[in-house]
Phi, psi and omega in degrees: 000312180294326179296319179297318179298317181296318178298317179297317180296320178297325181287317188277334187303312180301322180293319179296315180295321178296317179296317178300317180296318179298317179298317179298317179296315179298319179293323177299313180297317180298312182296318187279321191244344186251301184293145178224037177260329185231115178294331178301320182285335175293316182280329182228072182301147178066297185296332178296340180291340178296331177300315182289329176295311181294325178296320179292326182278339186302314186295306182287340186255355188303321187290344183274344185238344183248159175293150176296124181234008176257309174271168183303327185199151174298335179302324181292321177294316178299324179301317181299312182296321178290319179299322180296327179270000180058042178266157175304130188248066181241148176256153177241141176071298180193170173287157181289319180235107179302143180280095185264350185273182174303142178197154173271143180239134179281134176276126179268160182273154174293318178248094183284165178260160169279156184302323183285356177268355178270132182300143175279352182288111177242017187290153174229130182255122178253139174063053182300337181271354179283160177295326178235077178296157179256118176260097180286140182288342189208155176278006182265125177243127170285112188301165185300121171214127191274153165290116188129303169293319173265157175286158177305322181295320179294321178296319178297319180296316178297321180294316178294319178300319179293320178294326181288317189243351170095005176289156181275138184247120175268127186293338189080168189289350177288353176086183180279127180236174180303326184293334176290341181260025184303328183270357174286130187224076180291149178277153182303327183272356182293135176262079183256103187293333183280000177242142167272114184248126176253111182279157183286167175230162178304320180296314181298319179297318180296313179299317181299312183297318181289319180295323179291323179290319184280325184237256177205178186294326180302311180290329178295316179294321179299315179293322179301316178297319181299318182294317186276332187237300181052054174221167190298329181260027183298332181283356174280356176261131179269141176274121177285112189300320183266333187265346178060042176229167172250143180209156169208167183290136174265090185292348178275351178293151180294153180303327181296340181277345184280158184301143177280335176233152176299126180305135185298334182285346183275153173288163174284119186239144171254122178277121178264128179250124183248185182298337178276351180054034184295132180090346179223033180246152177272188183295340179264004179083010179266160180297131182249106184299317183293319178296319177298317179299323178292316179302319185286355172286347179252349188242156185269329178199174185240138174240122176271121181274108174270321178199162170230160190298319185285334178205133181261007174273182173290166180296155183228129180227122181298148180303330179294341179263350180273078180282178177300324179295312181295321177298321178295313182296319189262351180070045183228180181274137182289143169082359182251144176308136181246110177246113180285155176301151180291321185258137174296133189295343180245036180222045178294328176220163176304320180295320178301314179296315182296323179293323178291323175302315178299323179296317179292321178298322180291319182290312187272336187060027182229166181298146178225134179220186181230154174249126185225166170238140183251126176241343187216126181295323183294322179297317180292320179297319179294319178296318178298324177296320178296317180296319180298320179295319179295323177300315179299325183273000179075022180267160184297142174225163181294150176273337178204160174231126172265120179254118184261145183280148172296348178264009182296162183257168178196152176287329185216103180217145176296134181303323184292347178259337183289117179066012176253347181231131176096144177284161176285176187304310185299310183290318180297318179297317180297315180298314182293311181301317180295318181295317180294321178292320180299326183259013175069034184247357190296330179281344183266335189235122175279153179242128170249124181249139181219152177132109177060035176259124184234316194241168182304323179294325175300316182295313182297316180295317180296319179289327176295330180279357174130352181282143173273334180207166179233147175256132180231126177246300186296324178298316178293324177300313180298320179296334180267011174113354180298132179255014177058041177284346181057048178237046191267337197292329184090356178271141178060232181272005183286101175223125182305122185290344181254005177078017185266324184234050180212160173252008180292119186302321182293317179292319182297326184298339182275349186281127185263098190301305186293315179303311183291329177299317179293327178290322175297319178297317178300317180301313180297314181299322179286332171299312180296318178300315179294323177299316180296321178297318180292321175300321180298315182285343174275351178085019182252135178266358180206146182296339181295344182273358178291141176199173179299335181297341184267011181239151170238148178242134175237126178266174186293344177273358179093001178289141182244132174243105178285337173251106186292341174300320177297321178298310182297321180294327178282336185264316184263109180269090184284167182297330181287346179280344187273000000 
């Protein structure tokens, strides 16, 4: 047998080498004498192509060969991946990359607590004055990421993960879609007017059963949809896992037909409303009150997106991501780049925005807040003054403010805006918290802080600095399978290799919804577990006891600030200092 193989190789080798030589000669001639796109290839035919090869490989492979230079340490990234798999998360000997930069240090107690002495209560209450306040089970919010920027499968996984472990899910500016309702499971005989229900047929059942036996459930559901629907928007229908039906929301049903309470099977969701008003706009692109009221029967509160850290412009979605499904959800044209307006249409002035917030509070009877980026302390102080005056006059004010870091992430953002506009999480949070306290608003308005938060110590430090809750996007992405290839945008060759942030059908087909949902759930559970451990060593039996007094700051020069207020006063030269 080996002799035969050797004879074959001796026979084929000259032909292979000859073909290889011919290809090289042809490529040399093409590079040197024909192509006129790259001067490098004219001067260095063939070999110059290695530059483009290495350039293409640099982005997806950089993290495997270079030190971590975005987060404090590669250890933090590894913690996320291990937490998602629910593996023991201990280090041996030392950290891989010592934290040499400026950093906050947690003060531990002389008499620490045991873990079982720390309260299990992690709830956060938003909009206590609303008719339907939102009592979040946890201070962890999966930050805004839209259906469209994410694949349908990833949205389903996040929804299932949130339902499993209780983290709050922000829909992102793409609005509420069928995929957010993945855990809703109506029975075939239910007469639910607010749903379009497609019942099964004998043929569809047979196809499903055979496809599941021959392949797997993913392909079985895909074939099932084809048999029952076979139309471009077939993926806007969710497969009911237990009921064996397809369904999506019937937005034409009367408001009276929609649930009076958020269905218990759904995750806790925050509906994000952006400048494009996606999901709550009429045929003319104007705000539709009735559609908003219907959406809010599934969501706990509303966040108005004024800006995000990575880009202060409107949202951007490549045409390759605007599928028939996304066009259906957002009421836009399929296949064309989608650039949302920069300014929210009801925020010409602070008063205009506050009045619109009041309008939403009245319609939904639920908490309403805003998402902002902070670049200037004086602007925030002036805004807080306006809000304080409205409070005195009994006019509507926000129930919460999400402050996003200038270091925040995005699938599609202009380079010139990323990390060039907006303060980082720590500084922005301090400015906002201080302004709200100065104007007597801190008890009225909750703060959600987001940006480069990954691990339990990040959460504890952020909450000690004044946040009531934290928003996490990249950590949840990594827990759900993201390998940080930075190929999210959908432009050119940018297609997420794991099917998480793409609309490419082939890439999406590989994404394992249930498996990744459990990993997202594990990540959240381990965040809470780690938080409790840190509270124990700080001597606190409840997260409400966290404050700036429990932190020390050390800068890269070795200076120590045991009172972090002194650090901020020395670093942030506010207008009142002048």
